[in-house]
JSON list of C-alpha atoms in Angstrom, two decimals:
[
{"chain": "A", "resi": 30, "resn": "PRO", "atom": "CA", "xyz": [121.63, 59.08, 61.57]},
{"chain": "A", "resi": 31, "resn": "GLY", "atom": "CA", "xyz": [123.82, 61.79, 63.02]},
{"chain": "A", "resi": 32, "resn": "ALA", "atom": "CA", "xyz": [125.36, 62.03, 66.46]},
{"chain": "A", "resi": 33, "resn": "TRP", "atom": "CA", "xyz": [122.40, 64.09, 67.69]},
{"chain": "A", "resi": 34, "resn": "ASP", "atom": "CA", "xyz": [119.86, 61.37, 66.92]},
{"chain": "A", "resi": 35, "resn": "GLN", "atom": "CA", "xyz": [121.35, 58.91, 69.40]},
{"chain": "A", "resi": 36, "resn": "LYS", "atom": "CA", "xyz": [119.93, 58.96, 72.93]},
{"chain": "A", "resi": 37, "resn": "GLN", "atom": "CA", "xyz": [122.58, 60.12, 75.32]},
{"chain": "A", "resi": 38, "resn": "GLU", "atom": "CA", "xyz": [122.63, 58.14, 78.56]},
{"chain": "A", "resi": 39, "resn": "GLY", "atom": "CA", "xyz": [122.63, 60.19, 81.73]},
{"chain": "A", "resi": 40, "resn": "ALA", "atom": "CA", "xyz": [122.30, 63.52, 79.92]},
{"chain": "A", "resi": 41, "resn": "MET", "atom": "CA", "xyz": [119.03, 64.44, 81.63]},
{"chain": "A", "resi": 42, "resn": "ALA", "atom": "CA", "xyz": [118.24, 63.92, 85.30]},
{"chain": "A", "resi": 43, "resn": "ASP", "atom": "CA", "xyz": [115.67, 61.25, 86.02]},
{"chain": "A", "resi": 44, "resn": "ALA", "atom": "CA", "xyz": [112.50, 62.27, 87.87]},
{"chain": "A", "resi": 45, "resn": "ASP", "atom": "CA", "xyz": [113.68, 60.54, 91.06]},
{"chain": "A", "resi": 46, "resn": "ASP", "atom": "CA", "xyz": [117.04, 62.36, 91.05]},
{"chain": "A", "resi": 47, "resn": "THR", "atom": "CA", "xyz": [115.65, 65.42, 92.87]},
{"chain": "A", "resi": 48, "resn": "GLU", "atom": "CA", "xyz": [118.18, 67.61, 94.61]},
{"chain": "A", "resi": 49, "resn": "GLN", "atom": "CA", "xyz": [118.55, 67.23, 98.36]},
{"chain": "A", "resi": 50, "resn": "PHE", "atom": "CA", "xyz": [119.08, 70.41, 100.35]},
{"chain": "A", "resi": 51, "resn": "GLU", "atom": "CA", "xyz": [120.53, 70.46, 103.84]},
{"chain": "A", "resi": 52, "resn": "GLN", "atom": "CA", "xyz": [118.32, 72.32, 106.28]},
{"chain": "A", "resi": 53, "resn": "THR", "atom": "CA", "xyz": [120.19, 74.84, 108.39]},
{"chain": "A", "resi": 54, "resn": "ASP", "atom": "CA", "xyz": [119.04, 77.46, 110.83]},
{"chain": "A", "resi": 55, "resn": "SER", "atom": "CA", "xyz": [119.76, 80.99, 109.63]},
{"chain": "A", "resi": 56, "resn": "GLY", "atom": "CA", "xyz": [119.80, 82.27, 113.20]},
{"chain": "A", "resi": 57, "resn": "ALA", "atom": "CA", "xyz": [117.24, 84.91, 112.27]},
{"chain": "A", "resi": 58, "resn": "SER", "atom": "CA", "xyz": [114.20, 82.63, 112.32]},
{"chain": "A", "resi": 59, "resn": "GLY", "atom": "CA", "xyz": [112.98, 84.31, 115.50]},
{"chain": "A", "resi": 60, "resn": "THR", "atom": "CA", "xyz": [112.49, 87.63, 113.70]},
{"chain": "A", "resi": 61, "resn": "TYR", "atom": "CA", "xyz": [110.13, 89.34, 111.29]},
{"chain": "A", "resi": 62, "resn": "PRO", "atom": "CA", "xyz": [110.62, 92.43, 109.09]},
{"chain": "A", "resi": 63, "resn": "MET", "atom": "CA", "xyz": [109.13, 95.83, 109.93]},
{"chain": "A", "resi": 64, "resn": "GLN", "atom": "CA", "xyz": [109.55, 99.25, 108.36]},
{"chain": "A", "resi": 65, "resn": "ALA", "atom": "CA", "xyz": [111.97, 101.33, 110.47]},
{"chain": "A", "resi": 66, "resn": "GLY", "atom": "CA", "xyz": [109.58, 104.30, 110.61]},
{"chain": "A", "resi": 67, "resn": "LEU", "atom": "CA", "xyz": [106.97, 102.13, 112.37]},
{"chain": "A", "resi": 68, "resn": "VAL", "atom": "CA", "xyz": [109.19, 100.94, 115.26]},
{"chain": "A", "resi": 69, "resn": "ARG", "atom": "CA", "xyz": [108.29, 102.86, 118.43]},
{"chain": "A", "resi": 70, "resn": "LYS", "atom": "CA", "xyz": [109.75, 103.46, 121.88]},
{"chain": "A", "resi": 71, "resn": "ASN", "atom": "CA", "xyz": [109.42, 100.35, 124.12]},
{"chain": "A", "resi": 72, "resn": "GLY", "atom": "CA", "xyz": [109.18, 98.18, 120.99]},
{"chain": "A", "resi": 73, "resn": "TYR", "atom": "CA", "xyz": [111.80, 95.63, 119.99]},
{"chain": "A", "resi": 74, "resn": "MET", "atom": "CA", "xyz": [114.36, 95.47, 117.17]},
{"chain": "A", "resi": 75, "resn": "VAL", "atom": "CA", "xyz": [117.52, 93.57, 116.25]},
{"chain": "A", "resi": 76, "resn": "ILE", "atom": "CA", "xyz": [120.82, 95.49, 116.33]},
{"chain": "A", "resi": 77, "resn": "LYS", "atom": "CA", "xyz": [124.03, 93.66, 115.39]},
{"chain": "A", "resi": 78, "resn": "GLY", "atom": "CA", "xyz": [122.26, 90.30, 115.67]},
{"chain": "A", "resi": 79, "resn": "ARG", "atom": "CA", "xyz": [121.02, 90.95, 119.24]},
{"chain": "A", "resi": 80, "resn": "PRO", "atom": "CA", "xyz": [117.38, 91.40, 120.36]},
{"chain": "A", "resi": 81, "resn": "CYS", "atom": "CA", "xyz": [116.98, 94.88, 121.86]},
{"chain": "A", "resi": 82, "resn": "LYS", "atom": "CA", "xyz": [114.27, 96.97, 123.52]},
{"chain": "A", "resi": 83, "resn": "VAL", "atom": "CA", "xyz": [113.98, 100.44, 122.00]},
{"chain": "A", "resi": 84, "resn": "LEU", "atom": "CA", "xyz": [114.64, 103.17, 124.60]},
{"chain": "A", "resi": 85, "resn": "ASP", "atom": "CA", "xyz": [114.50, 106.19, 122.30]},
{"chain": "A", "resi": 86, "resn": "VAL", "atom": "CA", "xyz": [113.63, 106.95, 118.66]},
{"chain": "A", "resi": 87, "resn": "SER", "atom": "CA", "xyz": [114.34, 110.19, 116.86]},
{"chain": "A", "resi": 88, "resn": "SER", "atom": "CA", "xyz": [113.90, 110.86, 113.17]},
{"chain": "A", "resi": 89, "resn": "SER", "atom": "CA", "xyz": [115.63, 113.37, 110.94]},
{"chain": "A", "resi": 90, "resn": "LYS", "atom": "CA", "xyz": [114.04, 115.10, 107.97]},
{"chain": "A", "resi": 91, "resn": "THR", "atom": "CA", "xyz": [114.97, 114.16, 104.44]},
{"chain": "A", "resi": 92, "resn": "GLY", "atom": "CA", "xyz": [117.76, 115.95, 102.68]},
{"chain": "A", "resi": 93, "resn": "LYS", "atom": "CA", "xyz": [117.46, 117.24, 99.13]},
{"chain": "A", "resi": 94, "resn": "HIS", "atom": "CA", "xyz": [117.65, 113.72, 97.65]},
{"chain": "A", "resi": 95, "resn": "GLY", "atom": "CA", "xyz": [117.90, 111.54, 100.75]},
{"chain": "A", "resi": 96, "resn": "HIS", "atom": "CA", "xyz": [115.75, 109.44, 103.03]},
{"chain": "A", "resi": 97, "resn": "ALA", "atom": "CA", "xyz": [114.38, 110.43, 106.40]},
{"chain": "A", "resi": 98, "resn": "LYS", "atom": "CA", "xyz": [116.48, 108.56, 108.94]},
{"chain": "A", "resi": 99, "resn": "CYS", "atom": "CA", "xyz": [115.48, 107.01, 112.26]},
{"chain": "A", "resi": 100, "resn": "HIS", "atom": "CA", "xyz": [118.03, 107.05, 115.06]},
{"chain": "A", "resi": 101, "resn": "PHE", "atom": "CA", "xyz": [117.43, 104.24, 117.56]},
{"chain": "A", "resi": 102, "resn": "VAL", "atom": "CA", "xyz": [118.87, 103.94, 121.07]},
{"chain": "A", "resi": 103, "resn": "ALA", "atom": "CA", "xyz": [118.14, 100.46, 122.39]},
{"chain": "A", "resi": 104, "resn": "GLN", "atom": "CA", "xyz": [119.20, 98.06, 125.14]},
{"chain": "A", "resi": 105, "resn": "ASP", "atom": "CA", "xyz": [120.03, 94.38, 124.66]},
{"chain": "A", "resi": 106, "resn": "ILE", "atom": "CA", "xyz": [117.25, 92.52, 126.51]},
{"chain": "A", "resi": 107, "resn": "PHE", "atom": "CA", "xyz": [119.65, 89.80, 127.72]},
{"chain": "A", "resi": 108, "resn": "THR", "atom": "CA", "xyz": [122.95, 91.62, 128.45]},
{"chain": "A", "resi": 109, "resn": "GLY", "atom": "CA", "xyz": [121.61, 95.11, 129.21]},
{"chain": "A", "resi": 110, "resn": "LYS", "atom": "CA", "xyz": [124.21, 96.65, 126.85]},
{"chain": "A", "resi": 111, "resn": "LYS", "atom": "CA", "xyz": [123.16, 99.91, 125.15]},
{"chain": "A", "resi": 112, "resn": "MET", "atom": "CA", "xyz": [123.32, 100.02, 121.36]},
{"chain": "A", "resi": 113, "resn": "GLU", "atom": "CA", "xyz": [122.55, 102.58, 118.65]},
{"chain": "A", "resi": 114, "resn": "ASP", "atom": "CA", "xyz": [121.48, 102.24, 115.04]},
{"chain": "A", "resi": 115, "resn": "LEU", "atom": "CA", "xyz": [120.69, 104.67, 112.21]},
{"chain": "A", "resi": 116, "resn": "VAL", "atom": "CA", "xyz": [118.28, 103.33, 109.58]},
{"chain": "A", "resi": 117, "resn": "PRO", "atom": "CA", "xyz": [116.43, 105.05, 106.70]},
{"chain": "A", "resi": 118, "resn": "SER", "atom": "CA", "xyz": [112.77, 105.17, 107.80]},
{"chain": "A", "resi": 119, "resn": "SER", "atom": "CA", "xyz": [111.53, 103.55, 104.58]},
{"chain": "A", "resi": 120, "resn": "HIS", "atom": "CA", "xyz": [113.84, 100.52, 104.95]},
{"chain": "A", "resi": 121, "resn": "ASN", "atom": "CA", "xyz": [112.95, 97.30, 106.73]},
{"chain": "A", "resi": 122, "resn": "LEU", "atom": "CA", "xyz": [114.68, 96.10, 109.87]},
{"chain": "A", "resi": 123, "resn": "SER", "atom": "CA", "xyz": [114.36, 92.89, 111.85]},
{"chain": "A", "resi": 124, "resn": "VAL", "atom": "CA", "xyz": [112.08, 92.73, 114.88]},
{"chain": "A", "resi": 125, "resn": "PRO", "atom": "CA", "xyz": [112.58, 89.78, 117.25]},
{"chain": "A", "resi": 126, "resn": "ASN", "atom": "CA", "xyz": [109.68, 87.60, 118.39]},
{"chain": "A", "resi": 127, "resn": "VAL", "atom": "CA", "xyz": [109.79, 88.14, 122.16]},
{"chain": "A", "resi": 128, "resn": "THR", "atom": "CA", "xyz": [107.66, 85.96, 124.41]},
{"chain": "A", "resi": 129, "resn": "ARG", "atom": "CA", "xyz": [107.16, 86.12, 128.17]},
{"chain": "A", "resi": 130, "resn": "THR", "atom": "CA", "xyz": [106.14, 82.88, 129.87]},
{"chain": "A", "resi": 131, "resn": "ASP", "atom": "CA", "xyz": [105.41, 82.20, 133.54]},
{"chain": "A", "resi": 132, "resn": "TYR", "atom": "CA", "xyz": [106.69, 78.96, 135.09]},
{"chain": "A", "resi": 133, "resn": "GLN", "atom": "CA", "xyz": [106.53, 77.56, 138.59]},
{"chain": "A", "resi": 134, "resn": "ILE", "atom": "CA", "xyz": [110.06, 77.28, 139.97]},
{"chain": "A", "resi": 135, "resn": "ILE", "atom": "CA", "xyz": [110.70, 74.13, 142.00]},
{"chain": "A", "resi": 136, "resn": "ASP", "atom": "CA", "xyz": [114.33, 74.47, 143.01]},
{"chain": "A", "resi": 137, "resn": "CYS", "atom": "CA", "xyz": [117.59, 76.25, 142.33]},
{"chain": "A", "resi": 138, "resn": "ASP", "atom": "CA", "xyz": [120.99, 74.59, 142.80]},
{"chain": "A", "resi": 139, "resn": "GLU", "atom": "CA", "xyz": [124.18, 76.26, 144.08]},
{"chain": "A", "resi": 140, "resn": "ASP", "atom": "CA", "xyz": [125.42, 76.79, 140.49]},
{"chain": "A", "resi": 141, "resn": "GLY", "atom": "CA", "xyz": [122.35, 78.94, 139.80]},
{"chain": "A", "resi": 142, "resn": "PHE", "atom": "CA", "xyz": [120.52, 76.46, 137.56]},
{"chain": "A", "resi": 143, "resn": "CYS", "atom": "CA", "xyz": [116.77, 76.52, 138.14]},
{"chain": "A", "resi": 144, "resn": "SER", "atom": "CA", "xyz": [114.32, 73.66, 137.89]},
{"chain": "A", "resi": 145, "resn": "LEU", "atom": "CA", "xyz": [111.10, 74.93, 136.32]},
{"chain": "A", "resi": 146, "resn": "LEU", "atom": "CA", "xyz": [107.82, 73.03, 136.05]},
{"chain": "A", "resi": 147, "resn": "LEU", "atom": "CA", "xyz": [106.36, 73.00, 132.53]},
{"chain": "A", "resi": 148, "resn": "GLU", "atom": "CA", "xyz": [102.64, 72.72, 131.75]},
{"chain": "A", "resi": 149, "resn": "ASP", "atom": "CA", "xyz": [102.97, 69.07, 130.67]},
{"chain": "A", "resi": 150, "resn": "GLY", "atom": "CA", "xyz": [104.43, 68.13, 134.07]},
{"chain": "A", "resi": 151, "resn": "THR", "atom": "CA", "xyz": [108.04, 67.78, 132.92]},
{"chain": "A", "resi": 152, "resn": "THR", "atom": "CA", "xyz": [110.83, 70.00, 134.21]},
{"chain": "A", "resi": 153, "resn": "LYS", "atom": "CA", "xyz": [113.12, 72.43, 132.44]},
{"chain": "A", "resi": 154, "resn": "ASP", "atom": "CA", "xyz": [116.54, 72.43, 134.07]},
{"chain": "A", "resi": 155, "resn": "ASP", "atom": "CA", "xyz": [118.73, 74.41, 131.65]},
{"chain": "A", "resi": 156, "resn": "LEU", "atom": "CA", "xyz": [117.91, 77.96, 132.75]},
{"chain": "A", "resi": 157, "resn": "LYS", "atom": "CA", "xyz": [120.27, 79.88, 135.02]},
{"chain": "A", "resi": 158, "resn": "LEU", "atom": "CA", "xyz": [119.51, 82.66, 137.47]},
{"chain": "A", "resi": 159, "resn": "PRO", "atom": "CA", "xyz": [120.21, 86.12, 136.03]},
{"chain": "A", "resi": 160, "resn": "GLU", "atom": "CA", "xyz": [123.66, 86.72, 137.58]},
{"chain": "A", "resi": 161, "resn": "LYS", "atom": "CA", "xyz": [123.73, 90.40, 136.55]},
{"chain": "A", "resi": 162, "resn": "ASP", "atom": "CA", "xyz": [120.54, 91.09, 138.55]},
{"chain": "A", "resi": 163, "resn": "THR", "atom": "CA", "xyz": [121.68, 90.11, 142.05]},
{"chain": "A", "resi": 164, "resn": "GLU", "atom": "CA", "xyz": [118.56, 91.60, 143.65]},
{"chain": "A", "resi": 165, "resn": "LEU", "atom": "CA", "xyz": [116.31, 89.31, 141.58]},
{"chain": "A", "resi": 166, "resn": "CYS", "atom": "CA", "xyz": [118.54, 86.28, 142.34]},
{"chain": "A", "resi": 167, "resn": "ASP", "atom": "CA", "xyz": [118.36, 86.98, 146.09]},
{"chain": "A", "resi": 168, "resn": "ASP", "atom": "CA", "xyz": [114.60, 87.49, 145.86]},
{"chain": "A", "resi": 169, "resn": "ILE", "atom": "CA", "xyz": [114.10, 84.13, 144.07]},
{"chain": "A", "resi": 170, "resn": "ARG", "atom": "CA", "xyz": [116.31, 82.25, 146.57]},
{"chain": "A", "resi": 171, "resn": "ALA", "atom": "CA", "xyz": [114.52, 83.91, 149.54]},
{"chain": "A", "resi": 172, "resn": "LYS", "atom": "CA", "xyz": [111.07, 83.02, 148.18]},
{"chain": "A", "resi": 173, "resn": "LEU", "atom": "CA", "xyz": [112.18, 79.41, 147.59]},
{"chain": "A", "resi": 174, "resn": "GLU", "atom": "CA", "xyz": [113.49, 79.13, 151.16]},
{"chain": "A", "resi": 175, "resn": "GLU", "atom": "CA", "xyz": [110.22, 80.46, 152.63]},
{"chain": "A", "resi": 176, "resn": "GLU", "atom": "CA", "xyz": [108.31, 77.54, 151.06]},
{"chain": "A", "resi": 177, "resn": "LYS", "atom": "CA", "xyz": [104.97, 79.17, 151.92]},
{"chain": "A", "resi": 178, "resn": "ALA", "atom": "CA", "xyz": [103.49, 79.37, 148.45]},
{"chain": "A", "resi": 179, "resn": "ASP", "atom": "CA", "xyz": [104.31, 78.33, 144.92]},
{"chain": "A", "resi": 180, "resn": "VAL", "atom": "CA", "xyz": [106.92, 80.64, 143.41]},
{"chain": "A", "resi": 181, "resn": "ILE", "atom": "CA", "xyz": [106.35, 81.80, 139.81]},
{"chain": "A", "resi": 182, "resn": "VAL", "atom": "CA", "xyz": [109.12, 83.20, 137.58]},
{"chain": "A", "resi": 183, "resn": "SER", "atom": "CA", "xyz": [108.61, 85.10, 134.32]},
{"chain": "A", "resi": 184, "resn": "VAL", "atom": "CA", "xyz": [110.95, 83.99, 131.53]},
{"chain": "A", "resi": 185, "resn": "LEU", "atom": "CA", "xyz": [111.66, 86.24, 128.54]},
{"chain": "A", "resi": 186, "resn": "SER", "atom": "CA", "xyz": [112.68, 84.33, 125.42]},
{"chain": "A", "resi": 187, "resn": "SER", "atom": "CA", "xyz": [113.79, 85.55, 122.01]},
{"chain": "A", "resi": 188, "resn": "MET", "atom": "CA", "xyz": [116.03, 84.28, 119.20]},
{"chain": "A", "resi": 189, "resn": "GLY", "atom": "CA", "xyz": [116.95, 81.09, 121.08]},
{"chain": "A", "resi": 190, "resn": "GLU", "atom": "CA", "xyz": [117.93, 82.80, 124.35]},
{"chain": "A", "resi": 191, "resn": "GLU", "atom": "CA", "xyz": [116.04, 82.85, 127.62]},
{"chain": "A", "resi": 192, "resn": "LEU", "atom": "CA", "xyz": [116.29, 84.93, 130.79]},
{"chain": "A", "resi": 193, "resn": "ILE", "atom": "CA", "xyz": [114.40, 85.03, 134.08]},
{"chain": "A", "resi": 194, "resn": "VAL", "atom": "CA", "xyz": [113.14, 88.62, 134.43]},
{"chain": "A", "resi": 195, "resn": "ALA", "atom": "CA", "xyz": [110.70, 88.58, 137.37]},
{"chain": "A", "resi": 196, "resn": "VAL", "atom": "CA", "xyz": [109.50, 86.54, 140.35]},
{"chain": "A", "resi": 197, "resn": "LYS", "atom": "CA", "xyz": [106.22, 86.47, 142.27]},
{"chain": "A", "resi": 198, "resn": "ASP", "atom": "CA", "xyz": [104.25, 84.26, 144.62]},
{"chain": "A", "resi": 199, "resn": "ALA", "atom": "CA", "xyz": [101.46, 82.29, 142.98]},
{"chain": "A", "resi": 200, "resn": "THR", "atom": "CA", "xyz": [99.07, 84.13, 145.29]},
{"chain": "A", "resi": 201, "resn": "ASP", "atom": "CA", "xyz": [100.12, 87.55, 143.86]},
{"chain": "A", "resi": 202, "resn": "LYS", "atom": "CA", "xyz": [97.83, 88.01, 140.88]}
]
């Protein structure tokens, strides 16, 4: 018998030696792909890793051998910063999943952290007032001080970030 006939110990992985992979968040899990030519004004897209609302779209015609290009002007939905991007219209780009949820606001502390009532009766206390929008902050604080009716805030969330974008009385439908 030659050397090849002998069973080599540990040469093959046993069935229970399956590889273990660490699960990590890519950071882009809150997005889905869409063809650039299909993104419209007032839609959403990701530019430089930030969720943005599209303010303007213009497309250029193809060159002799090139692609038609879409020029996007968009605004970051959380910081308000304007951004631009130029993408071939046939290529895919990332579109963020943007949700708008209404919560009843219970209180707001002096640091600007709001206490929101969730549907299951628990509170969410990690959301701050939008400091850049002083008019909205003043409006929320004024409505809370009136204490006439329940105060509802609209929260925009996308890609792991949240922002209070509107306030209304529960009676305003």
